[in-house]
CSV table of N, CA, C and O in Angstrom, one decimal:
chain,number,residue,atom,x,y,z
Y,242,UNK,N,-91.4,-138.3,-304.1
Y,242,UNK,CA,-92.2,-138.2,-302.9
Y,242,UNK,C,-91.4,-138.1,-301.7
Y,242,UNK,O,-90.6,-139.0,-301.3
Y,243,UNK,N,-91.6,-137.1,-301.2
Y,243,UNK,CA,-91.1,-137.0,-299.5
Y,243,UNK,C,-92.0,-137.4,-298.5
Y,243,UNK,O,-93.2,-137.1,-298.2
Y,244,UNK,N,-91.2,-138.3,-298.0
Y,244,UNK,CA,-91.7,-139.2,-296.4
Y,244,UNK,C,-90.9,-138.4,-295.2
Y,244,UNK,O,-89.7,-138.2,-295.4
Y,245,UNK,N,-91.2,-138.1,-294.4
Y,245,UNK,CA,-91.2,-137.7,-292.6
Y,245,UNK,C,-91.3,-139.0,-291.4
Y,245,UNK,O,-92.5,-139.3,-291.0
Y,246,UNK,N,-90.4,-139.6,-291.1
Y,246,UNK,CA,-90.4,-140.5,-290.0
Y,246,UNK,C,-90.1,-140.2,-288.7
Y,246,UNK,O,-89.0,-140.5,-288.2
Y,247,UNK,N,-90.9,-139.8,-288.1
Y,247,UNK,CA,-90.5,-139.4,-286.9
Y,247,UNK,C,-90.7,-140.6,-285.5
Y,247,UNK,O,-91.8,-140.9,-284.9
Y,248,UNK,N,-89.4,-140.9,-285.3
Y,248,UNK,CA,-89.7,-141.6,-284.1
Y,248,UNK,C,-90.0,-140.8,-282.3
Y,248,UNK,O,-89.4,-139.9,-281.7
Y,249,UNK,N,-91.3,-141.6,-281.8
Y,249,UNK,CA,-91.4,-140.5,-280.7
Y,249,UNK,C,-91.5,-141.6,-279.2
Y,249,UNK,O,-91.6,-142.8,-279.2
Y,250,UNK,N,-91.4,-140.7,-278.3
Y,250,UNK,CA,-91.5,-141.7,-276.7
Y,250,UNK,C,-92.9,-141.1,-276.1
Y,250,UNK,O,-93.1,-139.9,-276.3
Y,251,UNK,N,-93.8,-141.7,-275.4
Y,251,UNK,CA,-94.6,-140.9,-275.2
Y,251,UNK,C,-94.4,-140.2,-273.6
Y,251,UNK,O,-95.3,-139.7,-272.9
Y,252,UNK,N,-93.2,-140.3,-273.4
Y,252,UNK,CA,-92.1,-139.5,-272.2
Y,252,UNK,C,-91.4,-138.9,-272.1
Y,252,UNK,O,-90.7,-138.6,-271.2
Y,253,UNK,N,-91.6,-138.4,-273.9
Y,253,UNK,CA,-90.1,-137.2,-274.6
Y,253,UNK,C,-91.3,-136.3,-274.5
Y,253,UNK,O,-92.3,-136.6,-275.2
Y,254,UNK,N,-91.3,-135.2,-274.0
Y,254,UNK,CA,-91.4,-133.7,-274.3
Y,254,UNK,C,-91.6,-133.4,-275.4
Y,254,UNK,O,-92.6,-133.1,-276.1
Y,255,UNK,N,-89.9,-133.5,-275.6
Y,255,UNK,CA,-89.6,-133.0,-277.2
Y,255,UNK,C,-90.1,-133.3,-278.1
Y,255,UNK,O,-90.5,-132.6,-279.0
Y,256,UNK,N,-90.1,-134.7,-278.0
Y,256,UNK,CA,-91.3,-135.0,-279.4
Y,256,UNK,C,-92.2,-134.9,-279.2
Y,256,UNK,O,-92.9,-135.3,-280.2
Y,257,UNK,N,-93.0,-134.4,-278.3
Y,257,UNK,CA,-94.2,-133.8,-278.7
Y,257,UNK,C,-94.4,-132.6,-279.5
Y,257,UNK,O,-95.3,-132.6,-280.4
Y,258,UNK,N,-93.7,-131.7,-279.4
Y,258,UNK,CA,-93.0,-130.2,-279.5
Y,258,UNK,C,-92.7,-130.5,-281.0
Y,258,UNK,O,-93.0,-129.8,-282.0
Y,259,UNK,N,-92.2,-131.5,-280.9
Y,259,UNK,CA,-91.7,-131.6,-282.8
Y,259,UNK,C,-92.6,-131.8,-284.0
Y,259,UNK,O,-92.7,-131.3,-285.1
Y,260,UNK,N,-93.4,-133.0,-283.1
Y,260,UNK,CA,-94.4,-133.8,-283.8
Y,260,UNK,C,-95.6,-132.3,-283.8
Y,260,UNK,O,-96.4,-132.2,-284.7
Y,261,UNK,N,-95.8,-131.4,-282.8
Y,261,UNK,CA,-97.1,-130.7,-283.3
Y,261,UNK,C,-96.3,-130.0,-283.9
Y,261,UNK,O,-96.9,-129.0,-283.8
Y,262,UNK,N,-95.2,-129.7,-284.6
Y,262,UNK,CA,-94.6,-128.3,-285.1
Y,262,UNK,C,-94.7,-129.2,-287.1
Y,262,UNK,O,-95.2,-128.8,-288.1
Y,263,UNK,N,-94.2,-130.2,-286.8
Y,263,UNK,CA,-93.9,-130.7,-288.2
Y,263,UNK,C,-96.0,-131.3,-288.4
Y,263,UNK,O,-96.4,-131.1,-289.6
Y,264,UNK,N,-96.5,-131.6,-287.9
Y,264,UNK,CA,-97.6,-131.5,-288.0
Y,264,UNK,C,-98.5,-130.2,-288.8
Y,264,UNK,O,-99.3,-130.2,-289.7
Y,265,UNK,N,-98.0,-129.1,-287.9
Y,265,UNK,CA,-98.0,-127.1,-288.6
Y,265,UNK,C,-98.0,-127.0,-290.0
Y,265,UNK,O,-98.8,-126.4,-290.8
Y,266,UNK,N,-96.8,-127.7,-290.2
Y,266,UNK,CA,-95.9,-127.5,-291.0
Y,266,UNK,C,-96.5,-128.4,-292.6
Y,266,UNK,O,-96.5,-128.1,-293.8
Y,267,UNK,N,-97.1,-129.8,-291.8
Y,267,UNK,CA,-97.8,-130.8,-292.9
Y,267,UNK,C,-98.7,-129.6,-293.4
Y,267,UNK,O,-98.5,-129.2,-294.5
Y,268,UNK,N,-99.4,-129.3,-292.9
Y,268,UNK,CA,-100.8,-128.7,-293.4
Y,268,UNK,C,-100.4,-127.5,-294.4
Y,268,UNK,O,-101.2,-126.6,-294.4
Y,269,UNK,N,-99.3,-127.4,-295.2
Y,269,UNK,CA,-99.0,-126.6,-296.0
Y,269,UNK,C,-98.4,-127.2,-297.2
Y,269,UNK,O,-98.1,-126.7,-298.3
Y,270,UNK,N,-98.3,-128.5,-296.6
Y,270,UNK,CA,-97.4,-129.1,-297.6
Y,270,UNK,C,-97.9,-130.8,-297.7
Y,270,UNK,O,-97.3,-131.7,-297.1
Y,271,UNK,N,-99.2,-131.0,-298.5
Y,271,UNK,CA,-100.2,-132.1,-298.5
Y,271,UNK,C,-99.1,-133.3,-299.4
Y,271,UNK,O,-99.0,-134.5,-299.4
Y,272,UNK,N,-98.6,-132.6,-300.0
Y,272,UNK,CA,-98.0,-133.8,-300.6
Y,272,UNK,C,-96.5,-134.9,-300.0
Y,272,UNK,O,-95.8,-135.8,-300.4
Y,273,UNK,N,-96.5,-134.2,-298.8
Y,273,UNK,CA,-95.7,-134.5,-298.1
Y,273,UNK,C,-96.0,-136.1,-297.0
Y,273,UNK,O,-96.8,-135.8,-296.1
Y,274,UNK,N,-95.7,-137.1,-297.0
Y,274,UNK,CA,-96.5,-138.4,-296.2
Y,274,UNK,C,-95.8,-138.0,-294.5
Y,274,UNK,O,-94.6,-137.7,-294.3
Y,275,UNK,N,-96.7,-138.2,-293.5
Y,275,UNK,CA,-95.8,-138.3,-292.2
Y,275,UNK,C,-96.2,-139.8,-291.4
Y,275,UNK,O,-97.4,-140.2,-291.2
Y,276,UNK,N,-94.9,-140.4,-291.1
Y,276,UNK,CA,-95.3,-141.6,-290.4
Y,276,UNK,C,-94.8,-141.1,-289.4
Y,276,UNK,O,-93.8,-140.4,-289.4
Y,277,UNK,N,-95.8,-141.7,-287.7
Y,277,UNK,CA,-95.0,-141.4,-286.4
Y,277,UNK,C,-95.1,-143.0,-285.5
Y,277,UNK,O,-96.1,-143.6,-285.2
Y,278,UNK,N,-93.5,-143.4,-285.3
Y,278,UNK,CA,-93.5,-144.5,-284.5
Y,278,UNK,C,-93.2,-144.8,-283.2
Y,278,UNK,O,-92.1,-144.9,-282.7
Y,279,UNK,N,-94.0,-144.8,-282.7
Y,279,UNK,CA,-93.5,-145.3,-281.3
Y,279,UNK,C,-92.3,-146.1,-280.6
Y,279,UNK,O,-92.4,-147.3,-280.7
Y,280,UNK,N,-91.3,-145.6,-280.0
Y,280,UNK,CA,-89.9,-146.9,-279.4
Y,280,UNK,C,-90.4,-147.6,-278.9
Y,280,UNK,O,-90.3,-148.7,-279.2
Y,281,UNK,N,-91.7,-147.2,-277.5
Y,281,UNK,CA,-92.0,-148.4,-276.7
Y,281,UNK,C,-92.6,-149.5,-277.8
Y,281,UNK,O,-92.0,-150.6,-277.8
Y,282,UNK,N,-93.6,-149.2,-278.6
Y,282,UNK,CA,-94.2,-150.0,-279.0
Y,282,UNK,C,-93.4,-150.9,-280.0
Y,282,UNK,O,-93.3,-152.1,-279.9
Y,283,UNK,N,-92.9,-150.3,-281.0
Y,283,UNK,CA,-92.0,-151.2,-282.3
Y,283,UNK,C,-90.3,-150.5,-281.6
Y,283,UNK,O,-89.5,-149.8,-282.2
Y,284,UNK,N,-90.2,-151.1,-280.1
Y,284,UNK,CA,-88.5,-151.3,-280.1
Y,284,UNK,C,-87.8,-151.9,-281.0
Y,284,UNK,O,-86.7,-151.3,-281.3
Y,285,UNK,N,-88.2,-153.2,-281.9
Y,285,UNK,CA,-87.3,-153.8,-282.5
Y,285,UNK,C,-87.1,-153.4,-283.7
Y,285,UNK,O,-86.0,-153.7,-284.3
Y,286,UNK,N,-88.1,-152.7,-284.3
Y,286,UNK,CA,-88.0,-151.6,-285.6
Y,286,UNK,C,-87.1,-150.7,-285.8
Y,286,UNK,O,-86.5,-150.5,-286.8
Y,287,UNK,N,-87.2,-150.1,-284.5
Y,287,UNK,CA,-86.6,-148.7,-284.5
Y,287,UNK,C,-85.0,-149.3,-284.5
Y,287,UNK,O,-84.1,-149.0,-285.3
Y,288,UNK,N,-84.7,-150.3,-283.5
Y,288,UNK,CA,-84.0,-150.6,-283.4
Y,288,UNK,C,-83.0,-151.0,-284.8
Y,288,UNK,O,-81.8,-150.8,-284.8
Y,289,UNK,N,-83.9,-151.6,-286.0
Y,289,UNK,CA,-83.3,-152.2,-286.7
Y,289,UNK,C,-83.3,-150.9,-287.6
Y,289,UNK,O,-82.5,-151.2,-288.6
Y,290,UNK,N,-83.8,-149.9,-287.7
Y,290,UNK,CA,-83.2,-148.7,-288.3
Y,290,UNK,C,-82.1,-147.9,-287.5
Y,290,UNK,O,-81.7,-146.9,-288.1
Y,291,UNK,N,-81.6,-148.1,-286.6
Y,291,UNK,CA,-80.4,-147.7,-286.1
Y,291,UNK,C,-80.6,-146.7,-285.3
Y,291,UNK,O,-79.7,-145.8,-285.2
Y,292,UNK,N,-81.6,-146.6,-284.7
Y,292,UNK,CA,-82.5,-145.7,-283.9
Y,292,UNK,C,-82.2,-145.9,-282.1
Y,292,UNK,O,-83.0,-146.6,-281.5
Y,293,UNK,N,-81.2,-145.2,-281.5
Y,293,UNK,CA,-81.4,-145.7,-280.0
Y,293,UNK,C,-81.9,-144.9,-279.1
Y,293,UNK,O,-81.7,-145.1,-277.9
Y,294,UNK,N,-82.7,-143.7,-279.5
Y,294,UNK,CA,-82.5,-142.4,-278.8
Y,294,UNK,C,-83.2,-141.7,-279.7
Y,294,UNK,O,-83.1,-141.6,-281.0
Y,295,UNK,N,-84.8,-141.1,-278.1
Y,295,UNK,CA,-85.4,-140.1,-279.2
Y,295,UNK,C,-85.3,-138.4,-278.4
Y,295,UNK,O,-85.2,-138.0,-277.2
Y,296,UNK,N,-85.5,-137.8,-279.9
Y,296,UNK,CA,-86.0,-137.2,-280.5
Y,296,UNK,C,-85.2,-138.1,-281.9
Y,296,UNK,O,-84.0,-138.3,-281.9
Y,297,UNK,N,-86.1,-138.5,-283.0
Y,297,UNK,CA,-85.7,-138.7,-283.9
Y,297,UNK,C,-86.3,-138.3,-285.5
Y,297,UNK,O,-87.5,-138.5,-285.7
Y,298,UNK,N,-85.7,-137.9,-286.2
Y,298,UNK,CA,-86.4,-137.3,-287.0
Y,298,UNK,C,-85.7,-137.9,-288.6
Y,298,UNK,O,-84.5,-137.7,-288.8
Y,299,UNK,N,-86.6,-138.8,-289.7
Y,299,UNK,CA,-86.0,-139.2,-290.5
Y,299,UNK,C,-86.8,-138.7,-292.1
Y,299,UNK,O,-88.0,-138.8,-292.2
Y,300,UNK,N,-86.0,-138.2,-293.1
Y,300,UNK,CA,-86.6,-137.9,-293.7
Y,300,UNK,C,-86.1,-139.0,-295.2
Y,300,UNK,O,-85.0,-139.4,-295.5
Y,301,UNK,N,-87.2,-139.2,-295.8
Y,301,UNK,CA,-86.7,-140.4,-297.2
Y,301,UNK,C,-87.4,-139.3,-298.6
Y,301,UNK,O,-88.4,-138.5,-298.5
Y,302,UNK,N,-86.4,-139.8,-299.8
Y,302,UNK,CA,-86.8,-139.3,-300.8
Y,302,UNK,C,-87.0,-140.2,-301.6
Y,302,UNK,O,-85.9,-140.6,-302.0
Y,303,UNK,N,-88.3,-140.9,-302.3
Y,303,UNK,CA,-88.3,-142.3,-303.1
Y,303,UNK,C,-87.4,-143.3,-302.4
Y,303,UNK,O,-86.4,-143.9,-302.8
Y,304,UNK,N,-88.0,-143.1,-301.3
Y,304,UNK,CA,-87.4,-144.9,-300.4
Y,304,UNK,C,-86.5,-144.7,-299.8
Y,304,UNK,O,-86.5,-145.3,-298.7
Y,305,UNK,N,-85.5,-143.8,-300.2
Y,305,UNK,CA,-84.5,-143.5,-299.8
Y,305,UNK,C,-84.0,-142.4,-298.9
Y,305,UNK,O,-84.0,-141.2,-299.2
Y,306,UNK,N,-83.5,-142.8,-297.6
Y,306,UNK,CA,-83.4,-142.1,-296.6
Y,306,UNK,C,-82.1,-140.9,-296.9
Y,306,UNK,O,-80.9,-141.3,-296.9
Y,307,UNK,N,-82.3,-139.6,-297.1
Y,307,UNK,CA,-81.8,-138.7,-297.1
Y,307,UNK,C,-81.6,-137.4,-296.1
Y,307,UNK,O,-81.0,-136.3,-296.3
Y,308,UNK,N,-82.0,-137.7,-295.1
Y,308,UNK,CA,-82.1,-137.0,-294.1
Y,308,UNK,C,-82.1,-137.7,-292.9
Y,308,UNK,O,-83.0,-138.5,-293.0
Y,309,UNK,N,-81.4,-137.7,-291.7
Y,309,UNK,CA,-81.2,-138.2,-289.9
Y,309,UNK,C,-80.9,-137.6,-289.0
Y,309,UNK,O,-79.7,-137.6,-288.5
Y,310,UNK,N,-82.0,-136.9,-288.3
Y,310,UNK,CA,-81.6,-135.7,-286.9
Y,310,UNK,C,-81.8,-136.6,-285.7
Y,310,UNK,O,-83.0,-137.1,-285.4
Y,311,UNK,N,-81.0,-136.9,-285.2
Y,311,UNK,CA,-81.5,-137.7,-283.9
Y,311,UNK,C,-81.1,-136.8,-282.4
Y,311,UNK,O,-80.3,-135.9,-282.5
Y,312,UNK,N,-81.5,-137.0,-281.3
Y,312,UNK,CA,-81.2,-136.2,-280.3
Y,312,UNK,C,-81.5,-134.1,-280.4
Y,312,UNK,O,-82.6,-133.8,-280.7
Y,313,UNK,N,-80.6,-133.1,-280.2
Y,313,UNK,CA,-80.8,-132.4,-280.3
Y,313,UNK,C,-80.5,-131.7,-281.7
Y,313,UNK,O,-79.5,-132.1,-282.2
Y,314,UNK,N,-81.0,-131.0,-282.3
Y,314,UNK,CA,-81.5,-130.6,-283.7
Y,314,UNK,C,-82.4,-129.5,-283.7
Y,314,UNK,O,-83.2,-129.3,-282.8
Y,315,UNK,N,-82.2,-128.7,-284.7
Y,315,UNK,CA,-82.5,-127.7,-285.1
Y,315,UNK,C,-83.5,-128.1,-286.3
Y,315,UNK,O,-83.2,-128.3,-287.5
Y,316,UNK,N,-85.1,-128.4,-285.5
Y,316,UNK,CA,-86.8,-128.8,-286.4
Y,316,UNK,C,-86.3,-127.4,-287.4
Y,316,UNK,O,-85.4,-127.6,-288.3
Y,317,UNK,N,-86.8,-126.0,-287.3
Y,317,UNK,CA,-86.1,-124.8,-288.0
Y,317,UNK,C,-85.9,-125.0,-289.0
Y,317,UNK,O,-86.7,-124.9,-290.0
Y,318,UNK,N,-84.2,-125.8,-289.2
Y,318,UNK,CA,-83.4,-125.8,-290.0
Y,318,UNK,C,-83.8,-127.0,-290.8
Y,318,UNK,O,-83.9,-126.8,-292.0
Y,319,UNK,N,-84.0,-128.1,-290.4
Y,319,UNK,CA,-84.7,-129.1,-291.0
Y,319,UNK,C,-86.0,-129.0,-292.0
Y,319,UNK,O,-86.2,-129.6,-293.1
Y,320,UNK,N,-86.8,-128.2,-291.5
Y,320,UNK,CA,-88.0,-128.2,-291.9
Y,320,UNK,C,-87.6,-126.8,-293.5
Y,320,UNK,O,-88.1,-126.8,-294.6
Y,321,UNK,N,-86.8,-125.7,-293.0
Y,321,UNK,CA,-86.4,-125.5,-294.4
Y,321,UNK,C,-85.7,-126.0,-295.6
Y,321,UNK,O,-85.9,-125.7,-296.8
Y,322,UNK,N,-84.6,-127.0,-294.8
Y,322,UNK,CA,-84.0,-127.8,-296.1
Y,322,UNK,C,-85.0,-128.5,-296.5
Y,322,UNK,O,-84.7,-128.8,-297.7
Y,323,UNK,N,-86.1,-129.0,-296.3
Y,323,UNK,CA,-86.8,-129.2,-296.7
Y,323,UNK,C,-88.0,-128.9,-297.8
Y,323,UNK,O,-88.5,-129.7,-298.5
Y,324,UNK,N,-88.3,-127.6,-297.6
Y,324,UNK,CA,-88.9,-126.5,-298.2
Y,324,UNK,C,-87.8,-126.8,-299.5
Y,324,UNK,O,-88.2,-127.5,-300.5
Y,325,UNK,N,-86.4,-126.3,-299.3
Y,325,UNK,CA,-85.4,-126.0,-300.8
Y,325,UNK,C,-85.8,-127.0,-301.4
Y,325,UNK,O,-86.2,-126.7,-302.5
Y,326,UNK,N,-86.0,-128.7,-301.0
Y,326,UNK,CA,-85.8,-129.6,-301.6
Y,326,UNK,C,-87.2,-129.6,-302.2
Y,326,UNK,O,-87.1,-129.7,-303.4
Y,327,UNK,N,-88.3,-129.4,-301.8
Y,327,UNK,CA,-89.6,-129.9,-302.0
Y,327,UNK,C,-89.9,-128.1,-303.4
Y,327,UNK,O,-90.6,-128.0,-304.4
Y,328,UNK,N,-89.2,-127.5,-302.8
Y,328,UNK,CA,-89.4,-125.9,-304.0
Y,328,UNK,C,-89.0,-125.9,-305.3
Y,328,UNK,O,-89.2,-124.9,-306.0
């Protein structure tokens, strides 16, 4: 099972940009789970994932976190390695 964690600000642009893109992108790929967390709201979460700065984008495979784009990143490139993994 692949999980998408995307942490967002609701003062980032960018994650908005990301979050409707990988949202696009869900609707093709149902077996895929997406959680989106808020910094303002769970600071101390994000925090304790290692999280200081968004755009953040985290991806887990059975629990296990195998993917971390934080700041500037290529969604694009992300979202095909993803594709390989999930094909």
């Amino acid at each position: 099972m692949i999980k998408i964690v995307q942490v967002v600000s609701s003062t980032c642009p960018p994650c908005q940009a990301i979050q409707k893109k990988i949202q696009k992108w869900l609707e093709t790929h149902p077996d895929v789970e997406y959680e989106s967390i808020s910094i303002e709201e769970k600071r101390e979460q994000v925090a304790q994932m290692g999280i200081l700065s968004v755009p953040a984008v985290l991806v887990y495979r059975k629990d296990r976190e195998i993917i971390r784009k934080i700041g500037y990143f290529s969604l694009d490139e992300l979202l095909s390695s993803l594709d390989a993994l999930i094909g």
